[in-house]
mmCIF file of N, CA and C in Angstrom:
data_model
loop_
_atom_site.group_PDB
_atom_site.id
_atom_site.type_symbol
_atom_site.label_atom_id
_atom_site.label_comp_id
_atom_site.label_asym_id
_atom_site.label_seq_id
_atom_site.Cartn_x
_atom_site.Cartn_y
_atom_site.Cartn_z
ATOM 1 N N MET A 24 0.822 -1.186 0.000
ATOM 2 C CA MET A 24 0.000 0.000 0.000
ATOM 3 C C MET A 24 0.870 1.254 0.000
ATOM 4 N N ALA A 25 1.998 1.216 0.681
ATOM 5 C CA ALA A 25 2.884 2.372 0.707
ATOM 6 C C ALA A 25 3.490 2.617 -0.672
ATOM 7 N N LYS A 26 3.661 1.553 -1.481
ATOM 8 C CA LYS A 26 4.222 1.734 -2.821
ATOM 9 C C LYS A 26 3.194 2.325 -3.785
ATOM 10 N N GLU A 27 1.917 2.103 -3.551
ATOM 11 C CA GLU A 27 0.883 2.627 -4.442
ATOM 12 C C GLU A 27 0.668 4.126 -4.246
ATOM 13 N N GLU A 28 0.862 4.614 -3.038
ATOM 14 C CA GLU A 28 0.603 6.016 -2.747
ATOM 15 C C GLU A 28 1.475 6.958 -3.564
ATOM 16 N N PRO A 29 2.801 6.761 -3.624
ATOM 17 C CA PRO A 29 3.601 7.694 -4.428
ATOM 18 C C PRO A 29 3.220 7.676 -5.905
ATOM 19 N N ARG A 30 2.794 6.527 -6.438
ATOM 20 C CA ARG A 30 2.388 6.482 -7.833
ATOM 21 C C ARG A 30 1.139 7.340 -8.056
ATOM 22 N N SER A 31 0.170 7.244 -7.164
ATOM 23 C CA SER A 31 -1.046 8.040 -7.324
ATOM 24 C C SER A 31 -0.756 9.518 -7.114
ATOM 25 N N ILE A 32 0.125 9.825 -6.185
ATOM 26 C CA ILE A 32 0.505 11.223 -5.969
ATOM 27 C C ILE A 32 1.222 11.745 -7.204
ATOM 28 N N SER A 33 2.120 10.935 -7.758
ATOM 29 C CA SER A 33 2.840 11.331 -8.964
ATOM 30 C C SER A 33 1.861 11.527 -10.128
ATOM 31 N N ARG A 34 0.903 10.651 -10.252
ATOM 32 C CA ARG A 34 -0.100 10.767 -11.307
ATOM 33 C C ARG A 34 -0.939 12.026 -11.099
ATOM 34 N N ASP A 35 -1.307 12.287 -9.855
ATOM 35 C CA ASP A 35 -2.088 13.495 -9.565
ATOM 36 C C ASP A 35 -1.286 14.764 -9.863
ATOM 37 N N LEU A 36 0.011 14.738 -9.524
ATOM 38 C CA LEU A 36 0.840 15.913 -9.801
ATOM 39 C C LEU A 36 1.006 16.135 -11.302
ATOM 40 N N LYS A 37 1.134 15.057 -12.055
ATOM 41 C CA LYS A 37 1.243 15.191 -13.511
ATOM 42 C C LYS A 37 -0.060 15.737 -14.092
ATOM 43 N N GLU A 38 -1.180 15.276 -13.575
ATOM 44 C CA GLU A 38 -2.479 15.775 -14.037
ATOM 45 C C GLU A 38 -2.643 17.256 -13.687
ATOM 46 N N LEU A 39 -2.218 17.639 -12.480
ATOM 47 C CA LEU A 39 -2.275 19.042 -12.069
ATOM 48 C C LEU A 39 -1.364 19.896 -12.944
ATOM 49 N N GLN A 40 -0.175 19.390 -13.237
ATOM 50 C CA GLN A 40 0.750 20.120 -14.096
ATOM 51 C C GLN A 40 0.165 20.296 -15.497
ATOM 52 N N ARG A 41 -0.488 19.267 -16.019
ATOM 53 C CA ARG A 41 -1.113 19.356 -17.336
ATOM 54 C C ARG A 41 -2.215 20.409 -17.347
ATOM 55 N N LYS A 42 -3.045 20.415 -16.285
ATOM 56 C CA LYS A 42 -4.128 21.400 -16.209
ATOM 57 C C LYS A 42 -3.589 22.821 -16.092
ATOM 58 N N LEU A 43 -2.521 22.998 -15.297
ATOM 59 C CA LEU A 43 -1.925 24.325 -15.159
ATOM 60 C C LEU A 43 -1.316 24.795 -16.477
ATOM 61 N N CYS A 44 -0.694 23.888 -17.213
ATOM 62 C CA CYS A 44 -0.128 24.245 -18.515
ATOM 63 C C CYS A 44 -1.227 24.672 -19.485
ATOM 64 N N LEU A 45 -2.357 23.962 -19.468
ATOM 65 C CA LEU A 45 -3.486 24.343 -20.323
ATOM 66 C C LEU A 45 -4.043 25.710 -19.930
ATOM 67 N N LEU A 46 -4.109 25.975 -18.627
ATOM 68 C CA LEU A 46 -4.618 27.262 -18.150
ATOM 69 C C LEU A 46 -3.679 28.401 -18.555
ATOM 70 N N ILE A 47 -2.379 28.183 -18.382
ATOM 71 C CA ILE A 47 -1.400 29.205 -18.773
ATOM 72 C C ILE A 47 -1.456 29.452 -20.273
ATOM 73 N N GLU A 48 -1.569 28.380 -21.046
ATOM 74 C CA GLU A 48 -1.661 28.514 -22.501
ATOM 75 C C GLU A 48 -2.924 29.285 -22.901
ATOM 76 N N PHE A 49 -4.035 29.011 -22.209
ATOM 77 C CA PHE A 49 -5.282 29.723 -22.484
ATOM 78 C C PHE A 49 -5.109 31.217 -22.250
ATOM 79 N N PHE A 50 -4.469 31.587 -21.128
ATOM 80 C CA PHE A 50 -4.284 33.003 -20.827
ATOM 81 C C PHE A 50 -3.300 33.653 -21.791
ATOM 82 N N GLN A 51 -2.249 32.940 -22.171
ATOM 83 C CA GLN A 51 -1.269 33.524 -23.077
ATOM 84 C C GLN A 51 -1.832 33.729 -24.476
ATOM 85 N N ASN A 52 -2.789 32.919 -24.874
ATOM 86 C CA ASN A 52 -3.375 33.043 -26.203
ATOM 87 C C ASN A 52 -4.574 33.990 -26.243
ATOM 88 N N ASN A 53 -4.965 34.528 -25.094
ATOM 89 C CA ASN A 53 -6.079 35.469 -25.038
ATOM 90 C C ASN A 53 -5.650 36.784 -25.702
ATOM 91 N N PRO A 54 -6.452 37.322 -26.636
ATOM 92 C CA PRO A 54 -6.045 38.545 -27.343
ATOM 93 C C PRO A 54 -5.848 39.757 -26.421
ATOM 94 N N LYS A 55 -6.658 39.859 -25.375
ATOM 95 C CA LYS A 55 -6.504 40.996 -24.462
ATOM 96 C C LYS A 55 -5.197 40.891 -23.673
ATOM 97 N N VAL A 56 -4.837 39.675 -23.280
ATOM 98 C CA VAL A 56 -3.585 39.469 -22.552
ATOM 99 C C VAL A 56 -2.405 39.742 -23.480
ATOM 100 N N MET A 57 -2.508 39.295 -24.723
ATOM 101 C CA MET A 57 -1.434 39.538 -25.678
ATOM 102 C C MET A 57 -1.249 41.035 -25.927
ATOM 103 N N ALA A 58 -2.357 41.767 -26.017
ATOM 104 C CA ALA A 58 -2.274 43.214 -26.220
ATOM 105 C C ALA A 58 -1.650 43.898 -25.006
ATOM 106 N N PHE A 59 -1.989 43.421 -23.799
ATOM 107 C CA PHE A 59 -1.421 44.020 -22.593
ATOM 108 C C PHE A 59 0.073 43.733 -22.484
ATOM 109 N N THR A 60 0.501 42.521 -22.807
ATOM 110 C CA THR A 60 1.924 42.190 -22.688
ATOM 111 C C THR A 60 2.759 42.940 -23.720
ATOM 112 N N LYS A 61 2.156 43.391 -24.816
ATOM 113 C CA LYS A 61 2.904 44.168 -25.809
ATOM 114 C C LYS A 61 2.918 45.661 -25.475
ATOM 115 N N SER A 62 2.069 46.078 -24.529
ATOM 116 C CA SER A 62 2.033 47.495 -24.156
ATOM 117 C C SER A 62 3.265 47.839 -23.319
ATOM 118 N N PRO A 63 3.595 49.122 -23.196
ATOM 119 C CA PRO A 63 4.766 49.509 -22.383
ATOM 120 C C PRO A 63 4.639 49.085 -20.915
ATOM 121 N N VAL A 64 3.437 49.174 -20.362
ATOM 122 C CA VAL A 64 3.241 48.763 -18.960
ATOM 123 C C VAL A 64 3.468 47.258 -18.816
ATOM 124 N N GLY A 65 2.928 46.482 -19.759
ATOM 125 C CA GLY A 65 3.116 45.036 -19.720
ATOM 126 C C GLY A 65 4.571 44.642 -19.860
ATOM 127 N N GLN A 66 5.306 45.320 -20.736
ATOM 128 C CA GLN A 66 6.725 45.018 -20.900
ATOM 129 C C GLN A 66 7.511 45.395 -19.654
ATOM 130 N N TYR A 67 7.142 46.517 -19.020
ATOM 131 C CA TYR A 67 7.825 46.924 -17.788
ATOM 132 C C TYR A 67 7.585 45.901 -16.681
ATOM 133 N N LEU A 68 6.330 45.462 -16.528
ATOM 134 C CA LEU A 68 6.021 44.475 -15.495
ATOM 135 C C LEU A 68 6.646 43.116 -15.805
ATOM 136 N N ASP A 69 6.826 42.817 -17.084
ATOM 137 C CA ASP A 69 7.500 41.571 -17.464
ATOM 138 C C ASP A 69 8.966 41.607 -17.064
ATOM 139 N N ARG A 70 9.581 42.785 -17.119
ATOM 140 C CA ARG A 70 10.985 42.922 -16.707
ATOM 141 C C ARG A 70 11.141 43.019 -15.191
ATOM 142 N N HIS A 71 10.059 43.346 -14.469
ATOM 143 C CA HIS A 71 10.093 43.493 -13.001
ATOM 144 C C HIS A 71 9.019 42.604 -12.379
ATOM 145 N N PRO A 72 9.273 41.299 -12.268
ATOM 146 C CA PRO A 72 8.230 40.372 -11.785
ATOM 147 C C PRO A 72 7.834 40.600 -10.330
ATOM 148 N N PHE A 73 8.777 41.050 -9.479
ATOM 149 C CA PHE A 73 8.408 41.286 -8.078
ATOM 150 C C PHE A 73 7.413 42.434 -7.978
ATOM 151 N N LEU A 74 7.612 43.473 -8.767
ATOM 152 C CA LEU A 74 6.673 44.595 -8.777
ATOM 153 C C LEU A 74 5.309 44.147 -9.302
ATOM 154 N N ALA A 75 5.311 43.289 -10.317
ATOM 155 C CA ALA A 75 4.044 42.775 -10.854
ATOM 156 C C ALA A 75 3.306 41.966 -9.792
ATOM 157 N N LEU A 76 4.034 41.132 -9.051
ATOM 158 C CA LEU A 76 3.413 40.351 -7.984
ATOM 159 C C LEU A 76 2.879 41.251 -6.871
ATOM 160 N N ALA A 77 3.657 42.255 -6.491
ATOM 161 C CA ALA A 77 3.215 43.181 -5.440
ATOM 162 C C ALA A 77 1.969 43.941 -5.887
ATOM 163 N N LEU A 78 1.932 44.351 -7.147
ATOM 164 C CA LEU A 78 0.764 45.051 -7.678
ATOM 165 C C LEU A 78 -0.459 44.147 -7.698
ATOM 166 N N LEU A 79 -0.270 42.893 -8.090
ATOM 167 C CA LEU A 79 -1.376 41.936 -8.110
ATOM 168 C C LEU A 79 -1.922 41.692 -6.700
ATOM 169 N N VAL A 80 -1.040 41.518 -5.729
ATOM 170 C CA VAL A 80 -1.470 41.296 -4.348
ATOM 171 C C VAL A 80 -2.193 42.525 -3.816
ATOM 172 N N PHE A 81 -1.695 43.706 -4.136
ATOM 173 C CA PHE A 81 -2.346 44.937 -3.677
ATOM 174 C C PHE A 81 -3.753 45.064 -4.260
ATOM 175 N N ILE A 82 -3.903 44.792 -5.537
ATOM 176 C CA ILE A 82 -5.212 44.908 -6.182
ATOM 177 C C ILE A 82 -6.194 43.902 -5.607
ATOM 178 N N VAL A 83 -5.748 42.661 -5.411
ATOM 179 C CA VAL A 83 -6.644 41.628 -4.886
ATOM 180 C C VAL A 83 -7.059 41.944 -3.450
ATOM 181 N N THR A 84 -6.100 42.352 -2.614
ATOM 182 C CA THR A 84 -6.444 42.615 -1.216
ATOM 183 C C THR A 84 -7.267 43.892 -1.053
ATOM 184 N N SER A 85 -7.105 44.853 -1.936
ATOM 185 C CA SER A 85 -7.907 46.071 -1.813
ATOM 186 C C SER A 85 -9.292 45.899 -2.431
ATOM 187 N N ALA A 86 -9.493 44.865 -3.235
ATOM 188 C CA ALA A 86 -10.804 44.649 -3.846
ATOM 189 C C ALA A 86 -11.840 44.223 -2.798
ATOM 190 N N VAL A 87 -11.420 43.516 -1.762
ATOM 191 C CA VAL A 87 -12.361 43.040 -0.742
ATOM 192 C C VAL A 87 -12.973 44.202 0.037
ATOM 193 N N PRO A 88 -12.189 45.111 0.632
ATOM 194 C CA PRO A 88 -12.832 46.224 1.350
ATOM 195 C C PRO A 88 -13.623 47.158 0.433
ATOM 196 N N VAL A 89 -13.152 47.366 -0.781
ATOM 197 C CA VAL A 89 -13.902 48.217 -1.715
ATOM 198 C C VAL A 89 -15.243 47.563 -2.045
ATOM 199 N N GLY A 90 -15.237 46.254 -2.229
ATOM 200 C CA GLY A 90 -16.487 45.535 -2.487
ATOM 201 C C GLY A 90 -17.454 45.632 -1.320
ATOM 202 N N PHE A 91 -16.937 45.467 -0.095
ATOM 203 C CA PHE A 91 -17.798 45.609 1.083
ATOM 204 C C PHE A 91 -18.358 47.024 1.185
ATOM 205 N N PHE A 92 -17.542 48.033 0.890
ATOM 206 C CA PHE A 92 -18.003 49.415 0.947
ATOM 207 C C PHE A 92 -19.116 49.656 -0.064
ATOM 208 N N LEU A 93 -18.932 49.180 -1.293
ATOM 209 C CA LEU A 93 -19.966 49.367 -2.316
ATOM 210 C C LEU A 93 -21.249 48.633 -1.947
ATOM 211 N N LEU A 94 -21.132 47.442 -1.370
ATOM 212 C CA LEU A 94 -22.308 46.712 -0.906
ATOM 213 C C LEU A 94 -23.031 47.506 0.185
ATOM 214 N N LEU A 95 -22.274 48.079 1.105
ATOM 215 C CA LEU A 95 -22.867 48.893 2.167
ATOM 216 C C LEU A 95 -23.583 50.117 1.582
ATOM 217 N N VAL A 96 -22.989 50.751 0.585
ATOM 218 C CA VAL A 96 -23.608 51.916 -0.052
ATOM 219 C C VAL A 96 -24.929 51.519 -0.711
ATOM 220 N N ILE A 97 -24.931 50.417 -1.432
ATOM 221 C CA ILE A 97 -26.151 49.976 -2.119
ATOM 222 C C ILE A 97 -27.239 49.611 -1.119
ATOM 223 N N LEU A 98 -26.884 48.857 -0.072
ATOM 224 C CA LEU A 98 -27.886 48.469 0.926
ATOM 225 C C LEU A 98 -28.425 49.680 1.673
ATOM 226 N N THR A 99 -27.565 50.628 2.022
ATOM 227 C CA THR A 99 -28.009 51.837 2.715
ATOM 228 C C THR A 99 -28.955 52.647 1.835
ATOM 229 N N THR A 100 -28.646 52.741 0.558
ATOM 230 C CA THR A 100 -29.512 53.472 -0.369
ATOM 231 C C THR A 100 -30.878 52.810 -0.473
ATOM 232 N N LEU A 101 -30.900 51.486 -0.589
ATOM 233 C CA LEU A 101 -32.178 50.778 -0.675
ATOM 234 C C LEU A 101 -33.006 50.938 0.592
ATOM 235 N N VAL A 102 -32.381 50.818 1.749
ATOM 236 C CA VAL A 102 -33.108 50.967 3.015
ATOM 237 C C VAL A 102 -33.625 52.389 3.161
ATOM 238 N N ALA A 103 -32.823 53.379 2.789
ATOM 239 C CA ALA A 103 -33.280 54.772 2.869
ATOM 240 C C ALA A 103 -34.444 55.014 1.913
ATOM 241 N N LEU A 104 -34.390 54.456 0.729
ATOM 242 C CA LEU A 104 -35.476 54.610 -0.234
ATOM 243 C C LEU A 104 -36.767 53.998 0.290
ATOM 244 N N VAL A 105 -36.691 52.797 0.830
ATOM 245 C CA VAL A 105 -37.881 52.150 1.401
ATOM 246 C C VAL A 105 -38.402 52.957 2.588
ATOM 247 N N GLY A 106 -37.508 53.462 3.410
ATOM 248 C CA GLY A 106 -37.923 54.274 4.559
ATOM 249 C C GLY A 106 -38.633 55.546 4.141
ATOM 250 N N VAL A 107 -38.137 56.213 3.122
ATOM 251 C CA VAL A 107 -38.773 57.445 2.639
ATOM 252 C C VAL A 107 -40.156 57.130 2.068
ATOM 253 N N ILE A 108 -40.254 56.052 1.318
ATOM 254 C CA ILE A 108 -41.553 55.685 0.743
ATOM 255 C C ILE A 108 -42.560 55.393 1.852
ATOM 256 N N ILE A 109 -42.166 54.684 2.875
ATOM 257 C CA ILE A 109 -43.082 54.348 3.972
ATOM 258 C C ILE A 109 -43.434 55.592 4.789
ATOM 259 N N LEU A 110 -42.459 56.415 5.129
ATOM 260 C CA LEU A 110 -42.717 57.589 5.967
ATOM 261 C C LEU A 110 -43.511 58.668 5.235
ATOM 262 N N GLU A 111 -43.333 58.815 3.957
ATOM 263 C CA GLU A 111 -44.039 59.845 3.209
ATOM 264 C C GLU A 111 -45.448 59.413 2.803
ATOM 265 N N GLY A 112 -45.836 58.217 3.117
ATOM 266 C CA GLY A 112 -47.198 57.780 2.858
ATOM 267 C C GLY A 112 -47.423 57.216 1.475
ATOM 268 N N GLY A 113 -46.392 56.853 0.792
ATOM 269 C CA GLY A 113 -46.557 56.258 -0.525
ATOM 270 C C GLY A 113 -47.094 54.843 -0.437
ATOM 271 N N TRP A 114 -47.024 54.255 0.719
ATOM 272 C CA TRP A 114 -47.505 52.888 0.914
ATOM 273 C C TRP A 114 -48.570 52.919 2.009
ATOM 274 N N ARG A 115 -49.768 52.460 1.693
ATOM 275 C CA ARG A 115 -50.836 52.450 2.693
ATOM 276 C C ARG A 115 -51.324 51.024 2.862
ATOM 277 N N PRO A 116 -51.512 50.611 4.101
ATOM 278 C CA PRO A 116 -52.040 49.267 4.318
ATOM 279 C C PRO A 116 -53.491 49.187 3.842
ATOM 280 N N HIS A 117 -53.899 48.023 3.377
ATOM 281 C CA HIS A 117 -55.232 47.836 2.806
ATOM 282 C C HIS A 117 -56.250 47.362 3.847
ATOM 283 N N PHE A 118 -55.913 47.311 5.096
ATOM 284 C CA PHE A 118 -56.868 46.821 6.085
ATOM 285 C C PHE A 118 -57.667 47.944 6.735
ATOM 286 N N GLU A 119 -57.583 49.171 6.199
ATOM 287 C CA GLU A 119 -58.434 50.261 6.675
ATOM 288 C C GLU A 119 -59.769 50.202 5.955
ATOM 289 N N LYS A 120 -60.877 50.436 6.668
ATOM 290 C CA LYS A 120 -62.201 50.441 6.037
ATOM 291 C C LYS A 120 -62.651 51.867 5.835
ATOM 292 N N HIS A 121 -63.225 52.153 4.673
ATOM 293 C CA HIS A 121 -63.690 53.503 4.337
ATOM 294 C C HIS A 121 -65.132 53.685 4.680
#
């Protein structure tokens, strides 16, 4: 049983490597990615991989708080809109008898 485990792990790693190669090839053949890598910014980031990684990490980590802020803005706007409609009398319950 101990001899079978490394073979399956090796097979899994080869399968993972194949999938990663296909994913990288897909991104490299994307026309938008090709256009970006030919731009001056893309060429600069290609020559400075640490800066590219730092920029990627900064963008990903700052996207979470910005997303939460935008969600808060949208929810606050909706609640305020519903509150104004209810307080100004735009909504009347139908259980009143005339």
